[in-house]
Amino acid sequence: MWQFVQVKPSVVKLNRCAGLSCDFRHDQCFPVEDYITLKTYTVFAFKGGERECVQVSVKEHGVCKCKCDRECPDYQVLDLWACKCVCDGKMRQLCNARYDDGEPVMWSEDVCSCECNSVPDCDHGMLWDNRTCR
């Protein structure tokens, strides 16, 4: 079995999707299609110090696409321009409407949900309901 000690050239040029060439500020470049090519390199092997030319399979990218590669949890939506997850504005509006109707709630941007202003201790045998704040 060959043990490779040195490969020449030590750096090769490959077609890869990378860099900051996307139009949108936070998009990244991803491969849509890739292919395998065979390249021949000179290899110095540790089997008697022999030098041999071998073919190596390398993966190259054929077609690239700019996109925001992020998935958001159910309670958030994707802001494509900023490429980040943000709170759903509809849920915020519903919470603000509940507040306007006199319910003791407020919107929490940290957890993207409508939270009760306070959670008092319940009497024995009673359970607190976060949806109704009672």
PDB file of C-alpha atoms in Angstrom:
ATOM      1  CA  MET A   1       0.000   0.000   0.000  1.00  0.00           C
ATOM      2  CA  TRP A   2       1.247   3.452  -0.914  1.00  0.00           C
ATOM      3  CA  GLN A   3       1.681   6.137   1.736  1.00  0.00           C
ATOM      4  CA  PHE A   4       1.844   9.549   0.115  1.00  0.00           C
ATOM      5  CA  VAL A   5       4.530  11.838   1.494  1.00  0.00           C
ATOM      6  CA  GLN A   6       4.412  14.720  -0.945  1.00  0.00           C
ATOM      7  CA  VAL A   7       2.080  15.716  -3.760  1.00  0.00           C
ATOM      8  CA  LYS A   8       3.049  18.161  -6.513  1.00  0.00           C
ATOM      9  CA  PRO A   9       1.589  20.626  -7.115  1.00  0.00           C
ATOM     10  CA  SER A  10       0.689  21.311  -3.481  1.00  0.00           C
ATOM     11  CA  VAL A  11      -2.078  23.725  -4.542  1.00  0.00           C
ATOM     12  CA  VAL A  12      -4.459  23.250  -7.473  1.00  0.00           C
ATOM     13  CA  LYS A  13      -7.057  25.497  -9.073  1.00  0.00           C
ATOM     14  CA  LEU A  14     -10.641  24.184  -8.938  1.00  0.00           C
ATOM     15  CA  ASN A  15     -13.978  25.682  -9.942  1.00  0.00           C
ATOM     16  CA  ARG A  16     -15.764  26.252  -6.622  1.00  0.00           C
ATOM     17  CA  CYS A  17     -18.699  28.385  -5.517  1.00  0.00           C
ATOM     18  CA  ALA A  18     -17.247  30.795  -2.975  1.00  0.00           C
ATOM     19  CA  GLY A  19     -16.563  34.442  -2.324  1.00  0.00           C
ATOM     20  CA  LEU A  20     -18.676  37.532  -1.876  1.00  0.00           C
ATOM     21  CA  SER A  21     -19.983  38.041  -5.408  1.00  0.00           C
ATOM     22  CA  CYS A  22     -23.712  37.835  -4.568  1.00  0.00           C
ATOM     23  CA  ASP A  23     -25.931  40.880  -5.168  1.00  0.00           C
ATOM     24  CA  PHE A  24     -27.722  40.717  -1.812  1.00  0.00           C
ATOM     25  CA  ARG A  25     -25.650  41.662   1.218  1.00  0.00           C
ATOM     26  CA  HIS A  26     -26.122  38.491   3.253  1.00  0.00           C
ATOM     27  CA  ASP A  27     -26.590  35.834   0.565  1.00  0.00           C
ATOM     28  CA  GLN A  28     -23.976  33.163   0.092  1.00  0.00           C
ATOM     29  CA  CYS A  29     -22.846  31.371  -3.035  1.00  0.00           C
ATOM     30  CA  PHE A  30     -23.842  27.672  -3.185  1.00  0.00           C
ATOM     31  CA  PRO A  31     -23.318  24.983  -5.846  1.00  0.00           C
ATOM     32  CA  VAL A  32     -26.383  23.942  -7.853  1.00  0.00           C
ATOM     33  CA  GLU A  33     -24.496  21.402  -9.963  1.00  0.00           C
ATOM     34  CA  ASP A  34     -21.166  19.733  -9.348  1.00  0.00           C
ATOM     35  CA  TYR A  35     -19.108  17.161 -11.193  1.00  0.00           C
ATOM     36  CA  ILE A  36     -16.114  14.900 -10.658  1.00  0.00           C
ATOM     37  CA  THR A  37     -13.008  15.369 -12.799  1.00  0.00           C
ATOM     38  CA  LEU A  38      -9.828  13.326 -12.965  1.00  0.00           C
ATOM     39  CA  LYS A  39      -6.578  15.247 -12.581  1.00  0.00           C
ATOM     40  CA  THR A  40      -3.057  13.837 -12.839  1.00  0.00           C
ATOM     41  CA  TYR A  41      -0.517  14.784 -10.175  1.00  0.00           C
ATOM     42  CA  THR A  42       3.057  13.795  -9.399  1.00  0.00           C
ATOM     43  CA  VAL A  43       3.193  11.944  -6.103  1.00  0.00           C
ATOM     44  CA  PHE A  44       6.252  11.070  -4.036  1.00  0.00           C
ATOM     45  CA  ALA A  45       5.362   7.869  -2.238  1.00  0.00           C
ATOM     46  CA  PHE A  46       6.916   6.280   0.823  1.00  0.00           C
ATOM     47  CA  LYS A  47       7.419   2.944  -0.893  1.00  0.00           C
ATOM     48  CA  GLY A  48      11.098   2.940  -1.681  1.00  0.00           C
ATOM     49  CA  GLY A  49      11.091   6.702  -2.352  1.00  0.00           C
ATOM     50  CA  GLU A  50       9.561   6.189  -5.782  1.00  0.00           C
ATOM     51  CA  ARG A  51       7.943   8.974  -7.754  1.00  0.00           C
ATOM     52  CA  GLU A  52       4.742   8.210  -9.592  1.00  0.00           C
ATOM     53  CA  CYS A  53       2.033  10.032 -11.518  1.00  0.00           C
ATOM     54  CA  VAL A  54      -1.438   9.207 -10.278  1.00  0.00           C
ATOM     55  CA  GLN A  55      -4.943  10.274 -11.216  1.00  0.00           C
ATOM     56  CA  VAL A  56      -7.010  11.843  -8.460  1.00  0.00           C
ATOM     57  CA  SER A  57     -10.765  12.458  -8.489  1.00  0.00           C
ATOM     58  CA  VAL A  58     -11.703  16.009  -7.481  1.00  0.00           C
ATOM     59  CA  LYS A  59     -15.131  17.594  -7.159  1.00  0.00           C
ATOM     60  CA  GLU A  60     -15.711  20.865  -8.993  1.00  0.00           C
ATOM     61  CA  HIS A  61     -18.764  23.109  -9.028  1.00  0.00           C
ATOM     62  CA  GLY A  62     -20.397  23.677 -12.407  1.00  0.00           C
ATOM     63  CA  VAL A  63     -23.244  26.094 -11.635  1.00  0.00           C
ATOM     64  CA  CYS A  64     -23.510  28.406  -8.636  1.00  0.00           C
ATOM     65  CA  LYS A  65     -26.481  30.230  -7.125  1.00  0.00           C
ATOM     66  CA  CYS A  66     -26.757  33.003  -4.560  1.00  0.00           C
ATOM     67  CA  LYS A  67     -29.238  32.334  -1.783  1.00  0.00           C
ATOM     68  CA  CYS A  68     -29.931  32.752   1.870  1.00  0.00           C
ATOM     69  CA  ASP A  69     -29.425  29.300   3.369  1.00  0.00           C
ATOM     70  CA  ARG A  70     -31.270  29.573   6.682  1.00  0.00           C
ATOM     71  CA  GLU A  71     -34.288  27.846   8.198  1.00  0.00           C
ATOM     72  CA  CYS A  72     -36.416  29.527  10.849  1.00  0.00           C
ATOM     73  CA  PRO A  73     -38.393  27.994  13.715  1.00  0.00           C
ATOM     74  CA  ASP A  74     -42.207  28.028  13.490  1.00  0.00           C
ATOM     75  CA  TYR A  75     -42.615  31.248  15.462  1.00  0.00           C
ATOM     76  CA  GLN A  76     -40.269  33.238  13.196  1.00  0.00           C
ATOM     77  CA  VAL A  77     -40.139  34.186   9.515  1.00  0.00           C
ATOM     78  CA  LEU A  78     -37.153  34.651   7.219  1.00  0.00           C
ATOM     79  CA  ASP A  79     -36.171  38.203   6.324  1.00  0.00           C
ATOM     80  CA  LEU A  80     -34.628  37.509   2.906  1.00  0.00           C
ATOM     81  CA  TRP A  81     -32.916  40.888   2.646  1.00  0.00           C
ATOM     82  CA  ALA A  82     -31.071  40.486   5.944  1.00  0.00           C
ATOM     83  CA  CYS A  83     -30.941  36.656   5.663  1.00  0.00           C
ATOM     84  CA  LYS A  84     -31.985  36.219   9.288  1.00  0.00           C
ATOM     85  CA  CYS A  85     -34.954  34.951  11.262  1.00  0.00           C
ATOM     86  CA  VAL A  86     -37.227  37.609  12.745  1.00  0.00           C
ATOM     87  CA  CYS A  87     -40.455  37.603  14.750  1.00  0.00           C
ATOM     88  CA  ASP A  88     -43.668  37.238  12.741  1.00  0.00           C
ATOM     89  CA  GLY A  89     -45.286  40.693  12.511  1.00  0.00           C
ATOM     90  CA  LYS A  90     -48.798  39.197  12.479  1.00  0.00           C
ATOM     91  CA  MET A  91     -48.252  37.626  15.893  1.00  0.00           C
ATOM     92  CA  ARG A  92     -46.985  40.958  17.226  1.00  0.00           C
ATOM     93  CA  GLN A  93     -50.106  42.728  15.904  1.00  0.00           C
ATOM     94  CA  LEU A  94     -52.393  40.149  17.538  1.00  0.00           C
ATOM     95  CA  CYS A  95     -50.605  40.625  20.852  1.00  0.00           C
ATOM     96  CA  ASN A  96     -50.837  44.414  20.608  1.00  0.00           C
ATOM     97  CA  ALA A  97     -54.575  44.105  19.873  1.00  0.00           C
ATOM     98  CA  ARG A  98     -55.001  41.977  23.014  1.00  0.00           C
ATOM     99  CA  TYR A  99     -53.140  44.645  25.003  1.00  0.00           C
ATOM    100  CA  ASP A 100     -55.357  47.377  23.519  1.00  0.00           C
ATOM    101  CA  ASP A 101     -58.400  45.348  24.621  1.00  0.00           C
ATOM    102  CA  GLY A 102     -57.154  45.529  28.211  1.00  0.00           C
ATOM    103  CA  GLU A 103     -55.542  42.115  28.554  1.00  0.00           C
ATOM    104  CA  PRO A 104     -52.451  42.074  30.820  1.00  0.00           C
ATOM    105  CA  VAL A 105     -50.026  41.048  28.041  1.00  0.00           C
ATOM    106  CA  MET A 106     -47.006  42.452  26.234  1.00  0.00           C
ATOM    107  CA  TRP A 107     -44.996  41.407  23.196  1.00  0.00           C
ATOM    108  CA  SER A 108     -41.610  39.792  23.847  1.00  0.00           C
ATOM    109  CA  GLU A 109     -39.173  40.257  20.987  1.00  0.00           C
ATOM    110  CA  ASP A 110     -36.747  37.839  22.683  1.00  0.00           C
ATOM    111  CA  VAL A 111     -39.036  34.809  22.331  1.00  0.00           C
ATOM    112  CA  CYS A 112     -41.394  36.175  19.636  1.00  0.00           C
ATOM    113  CA  SER A 113     -44.523  35.628  21.686  1.00  0.00           C
ATOM    114  CA  CYS A 114     -47.224  37.363  23.664  1.00  0.00           C
ATOM    115  CA  GLU A 115     -46.330  37.114  27.362  1.00  0.00           C
ATOM    116  CA  CYS A 116     -48.363  37.763  30.491  1.00  0.00           C
ATOM    117  CA  ASN A 117     -47.263  40.908  32.365  1.00  0.00           C
ATOM    118  CA  SER A 118     -47.141  38.940  35.609  1.00  0.00           C
ATOM    119  CA  VAL A 119     -47.598  35.343  36.721  1.00  0.00           C
ATOM    120  CA  PRO A 120     -49.045  35.236  40.242  1.00  0.00           C
ATOM    121  CA  ASP A 121     -49.075  32.166  42.477  1.00  0.00           C
ATOM    122  CA  CYS A 122     -52.257  30.138  42.009  1.00  0.00           C
ATOM    123  CA  ASP A 123     -54.528  28.931  44.799  1.00  0.00           C
ATOM    124  CA  HIS A 124     -54.273  25.275  45.763  1.00  0.00           C
ATOM    125  CA  GLY A 125     -55.646  23.067  42.969  1.00  0.00           C
ATOM    126  CA  MET A 126     -55.567  25.853  40.353  1.00  0.00           C
ATOM    127  CA  LEU A 127     -53.244  26.071  37.314  1.00  0.00           C
ATOM    128  CA  TRP A 128     -52.009  29.172  35.485  1.00  0.00           C
ATOM    129  CA  ASP A 129     -52.960  29.493  31.776  1.00  0.00           C
ATOM    130  CA  ASN A 130     -50.389  31.505  29.784  1.00  0.00           C
ATOM    131  CA  ARG A 131     -52.781  31.942  26.846  1.00  0.00           C
ATOM    132  CA  THR A 132     -55.409  33.772  28.898  1.00  0.00           C
ATOM    133  CA  CYS A 133     -53.122  35.140  31.655  1.00  0.00           C
ATOM    134  CA  ARG A 134     -55.485  33.751  34.327  1.00  0.00           C
TER     135      ARG A 134
END
